[in-house]
């Protein structure tokens, strides 16, 4: 089975609210994690990444949290905007890239006006 | 936009046929990875090419093969197409094998097998 999974397939939030998208992983050897955003008809777009020696990383309006104790990853989006509507994937890497990225199934983020 | 381009955009093939998909990597990138994304699923890693050699492979049968050219563009070939091969095929390029593996995706090729 997949080593990366997501708790919720769909998340609906009000415009302006904060969004939190969760991800669970099962392989403790994973050393790199990435969040991608995929809009309809497009390829995945890099949002933010984090290495296993960190527990938090911030970008512009986004924060990724890594809890290695419970093998949990989350993406926080501040002040959600209509343009944030998309499917969000977490992905992990096990061996510096040669094994590729392992993706979860995705969470569809829906922004309510 | 990432600078990674793929062709064709859409393709319809019949079961048993062969198909070739193409990818041009972002300028300065010498590593290309291919992924298969079934509807409603996350992308699955097929293989990776680094400097014209296969550098890693996922759990896909040998009828999935690839090439990388001296200009680092790449092809994905699939023989003896099956209905389950219907998917979005994504190409991602990277600036090298350094860790972490920053990968930039193209828009994909939508393959339909009938």
Coordinates of C-alpha atoms in Angstrom, one line a residue:
Chain A
X1 CA 0.0 0.0 0.0
X2 CA 0.9 3.7 -0.2
X3 CA 3.2 5.0 2.5
X4 CA 1.7 8.5 2.3
X5 CA -2.0 9.1 2.9
X6 CA -4.4 11.9 3.7
X7 CA -7.1 12.0 6.4
X8 CA -9.8 13.9 4.4
X9 CA -10.6 13.8 0.7
X10 CA -12.4 17.1 0.7
X11 CA -12.1 20.2 2.8
X12 CA -14.5 23.2 2.6
X13 CA -13.5 26.5 4.1
X14 CA -14.8 30.1 4.1
X15 CA -12.9 32.6 2.2
X16 CA -10.6 34.5 4.5
X17 CA -10.4 31.6 7.0
X18 CA -7.3 29.5 7.6
X19 CA -7.1 26.0 6.1
X20 CA -5.3 23.0 7.5
X21 CA -4.7 20.0 5.4
X22 CA -3.3 16.9 7.0
X23 CA -1.2 14.0 5.8
X24 CA 0.0 10.8 7.5
X25 CA 3.1 8.9 6.4
X26 CA 4.2 5.4 7.5
X27 CA 7.8 5.2 6.5
X28 CA 10.1 6.6 9.3
X29 CA 13.0 6.5 6.8
X30 CA 11.5 9.3 4.8
X31 CA 13.7 12.4 5.0
X32 CA 12.1 14.9 2.8
X33 CA 8.4 16.0 2.4
X34 CA 6.8 18.3 -0.1
X35 CA 3.4 19.8 -0.6
X36 CA 2.0 20.3 -4.1
X37 CA -1.0 22.1 -5.4
X38 CA -2.8 20.8 -8.5
X39 CA -5.4 22.8 -10.3
X40 CA -7.7 21.2 -12.8
X41 CA -6.0 20.4 -16.1
X42 CA -2.5 21.3 -14.8
X43 CA 0.5 19.5 -13.4
X44 CA 1.4 19.7 -9.6
X45 CA 2.8 23.0 -8.5
X46 CA 5.4 23.1 -5.7
X47 CA 4.2 24.9 -2.6
X48 CA 6.6 24.3 0.2
X49 CA 9.0 21.5 1.4
X50 CA 10.5 20.4 4.7
X51 CA 13.4 18.1 5.6
X52 CA 13.1 15.6 8.4
X53 CA 15.5 17.5 10.6
X54 CA 13.0 20.3 10.9
X55 CA 9.5 20.5 12.5
X56 CA 8.3 23.8 11.0
X57 CA 8.8 25.8 7.9
X58 CA 7.1 29.0 6.8
X59 CA 6.5 30.4 3.3
X60 CA 4.3 33.1 2.0
X61 CA 0.9 32.4 3.6
X62 CA 1.8 28.8 4.0
X63 CA 3.3 26.8 6.9
X64 CA 4.3 23.2 6.9
X65 CA 4.5 21.3 10.2
X66 CA 6.2 17.9 10.6
X67 CA 5.6 15.7 13.6
X68 CA 8.0 12.8 13.3
X69 CA 6.7 11.2 16.6
X70 CA 3.3 10.4 15.1
X71 CA 4.4 10.6 11.4
X72 CA 2.2 13.5 10.6
X73 CA 2.5 16.4 8.2
X74 CA 0.2 19.4 7.8
X75 CA -0.1 22.3 5.5
X76 CA -1.6 25.5 6.9
X77 CA -2.8 28.2 4.5
X78 CA -3.6 31.6 6.0
X79 CA -6.4 33.8 4.8
X80 CA -7.6 31.4 2.2
X81 CA -8.4 32.9 -1.1
X82 CA -10.5 31.7 -4.1
X83 CA -7.3 31.0 -6.0
X84 CA -6.4 28.4 -3.4
X85 CA -9.1 26.0 -4.6
X86 CA -7.3 22.9 -5.8
X87 CA -6.2 19.4 -4.9
X88 CA -3.3 19.4 -2.5
X89 CA -0.9 16.5 -2.3
X90 CA 1.7 15.7 0.2
X91 CA 4.7 13.7 -1.1
X92 CA 7.7 12.1 0.5
X93 CA 11.1 11.0 -0.7
X94 CA 13.1 8.1 0.7
X95 CA 16.4 8.1 -1.0
X96 CA 17.6 11.4 -2.3
X97 CA 15.5 11.4 -5.4
X98 CA 16.3 8.2 -7.3
X99 CA 13.2 6.5 -6.0
X100 CA 11.1 9.4 -7.0
X101 CA 8.4 11.0 -4.9
X102 CA 5.7 9.0 -3.2
X103 CA 2.4 10.9 -3.3
X104 CA -0.8 10.5 -1.3
X105 CA -4.2 10.6 -2.9
X106 CA -4.9 14.3 -2.3
X107 CA -7.3 16.6 -0.5
X108 CA -9.7 18.8 -2.5
X109 CA -9.8 22.2 -1.0
X110 CA -13.0 24.1 -1.7
X111 CA -13.3 27.8 -0.9
X112 CA -16.8 29.0 0.1
X113 CA -17.6 32.7 -0.7
Chain B
X1 CA 4.8 28.2 -15.2
X2 CA 7.7 25.8 -14.7
X3 CA 9.2 25.7 -18.1
X4 CA 8.6 22.0 -18.5
X5 CA 6.6 21.2 -21.6
X6 CA 4.9 18.0 -22.7
X7 CA 3.4 16.8 -25.9
X8 CA 0.9 15.9 -27.0
X9 CA -1.7 17.3 -24.7
X10 CA -4.3 14.6 -25.3
X11 CA -4.0 11.2 -27.0
X12 CA -6.4 8.4 -27.7
X13 CA -5.1 4.9 -28.4
X14 CA -6.5 1.4 -28.8
X15 CA -5.7 -1.5 -26.5
X16 CA -2.5 -3.3 -27.7
X17 CA -1.1 -0.3 -29.5
X18 CA 2.1 1.5 -28.6
X19 CA 2.5 5.2 -27.6
X20 CA 5.3 7.7 -27.2
X21 CA 5.0 10.8 -25.0
X22 CA 7.5 13.6 -25.0
X23 CA 8.9 16.0 -22.4
X24 CA 11.2 19.0 -22.6
X25 CA 12.8 19.8 -19.3
X26 CA 13.3 23.2 -17.8
X27 CA 16.5 25.0 -18.9
X28 CA 19.5 23.9 -16.9
X29 CA 17.8 20.7 -15.6
X30 CA 19.5 17.4 -16.5
X31 CA 17.2 15.0 -14.6
X32 CA 13.7 14.0 -15.8
X33 CA 11.2 11.8 -13.9
X34 CA 8.0 10.4 -15.2
X35 CA 4.8 9.8 -13.2
X36 CA 1.4 8.2 -14.0
X37 CA -1.7 9.8 -12.4
X38 CA -4.9 7.9 -12.5
X39 CA -8.1 9.9 -12.1
X40 CA -8.7 10.9 -8.5
X41 CA -5.3 9.5 -7.4
X42 CA -1.9 11.0 -6.6
X43 CA 1.0 10.6 -9.2
X44 CA 2.9 7.3 -9.1
X45 CA 6.6 7.3 -10.0
X46 CA 7.5 5.4 -13.1
X47 CA 11.2 6.1 -13.6
X48 CA 13.9 8.8 -13.6
X49 CA 16.6 9.6 -16.1
X50 CA 19.8 11.4 -15.3
X51 CA 22.3 12.3 -18.0
X52 CA 20.7 9.8 -20.5
X53 CA 20.7 6.9 -18.1
X54 CA 17.9 5.4 -16.1
X55 CA 18.6 6.3 -12.5
X56 CA 15.7 4.8 -10.6
X57 CA 12.4 3.0 -11.3
X58 CA 9.1 2.5 -9.7
X59 CA 6.8 -0.5 -9.7
X60 CA 5.9 -0.5 -13.4
X61 CA 6.4 -3.4 -15.9
X62 CA 9.1 -3.4 -18.6
X63 CA 6.6 -2.4 -21.3
X64 CA 7.0 1.1 -19.8
X65 CA 10.4 2.3 -21.1
X66 CA 12.1 5.6 -21.6
X67 CA 14.8 7.6 -23.2
X68 CA 16.7 10.8 -22.4
X69 CA 18.5 12.7 -25.1
X70 CA 21.7 14.8 -25.0
X71 CA 19.6 18.0 -24.7
X72 CA 18.0 16.3 -21.6
X73 CA 14.5 16.1 -23.2
X74 CA 12.9 12.7 -22.7
X75 CA 10.4 10.2 -24.0
X76 CA 8.1 7.7 -22.3
X77 CA 7.2 4.7 -24.4
X78 CA 4.4 2.3 -23.5
X79 CA 4.0 -0.9 -25.4
X80 CA 0.9 -3.2 -25.6
X81 CA -1.4 -0.7 -24.1
X82 CA -4.0 -1.8 -21.6
X83 CA -7.2 -0.1 -20.5
X84 CA -5.7 0.6 -17.1
X85 CA -2.9 2.7 -18.7
X86 CA -5.5 5.4 -19.2
X87 CA -4.2 8.3 -17.1
X88 CA -2.4 11.6 -17.0
X89 CA 1.3 11.2 -17.6
X90 CA 3.4 13.8 -15.9
X91 CA 7.0 14.7 -16.5
X92 CA 9.1 16.5 -13.9
X93 CA 12.5 18.0 -14.3
X94 CA 15.2 18.6 -11.6
X95 CA 18.5 20.5 -11.6
X96 CA 20.4 17.3 -10.7
X97 CA 20.6 14.5 -8.2
X98 CA 21.2 16.7 -5.2
X99 CA 19.1 16.2 -2.2
X100 CA 16.4 17.4 -1.7
X101 CA 15.0 16.4 -5.1
X102 CA 13.2 19.6 -6.2
X103 CA 11.0 18.5 -9.0
X104 CA 9.1 20.8 -11.4
X105 CA 6.1 19.3 -13.2
X106 CA 4.8 19.9 -16.7
X107 CA 1.1 20.1 -17.5
X108 CA 0.9 16.4 -18.5
X109 CA -0.4 14.3 -21.3
X110 CA -3.9 12.8 -21.0
X111 CA -3.8 9.3 -22.5
X112 CA -7.1 7.4 -23.1
X113 CA -6.9 3.7 -24.0
X114 CA -10.1 2.3 -25.6

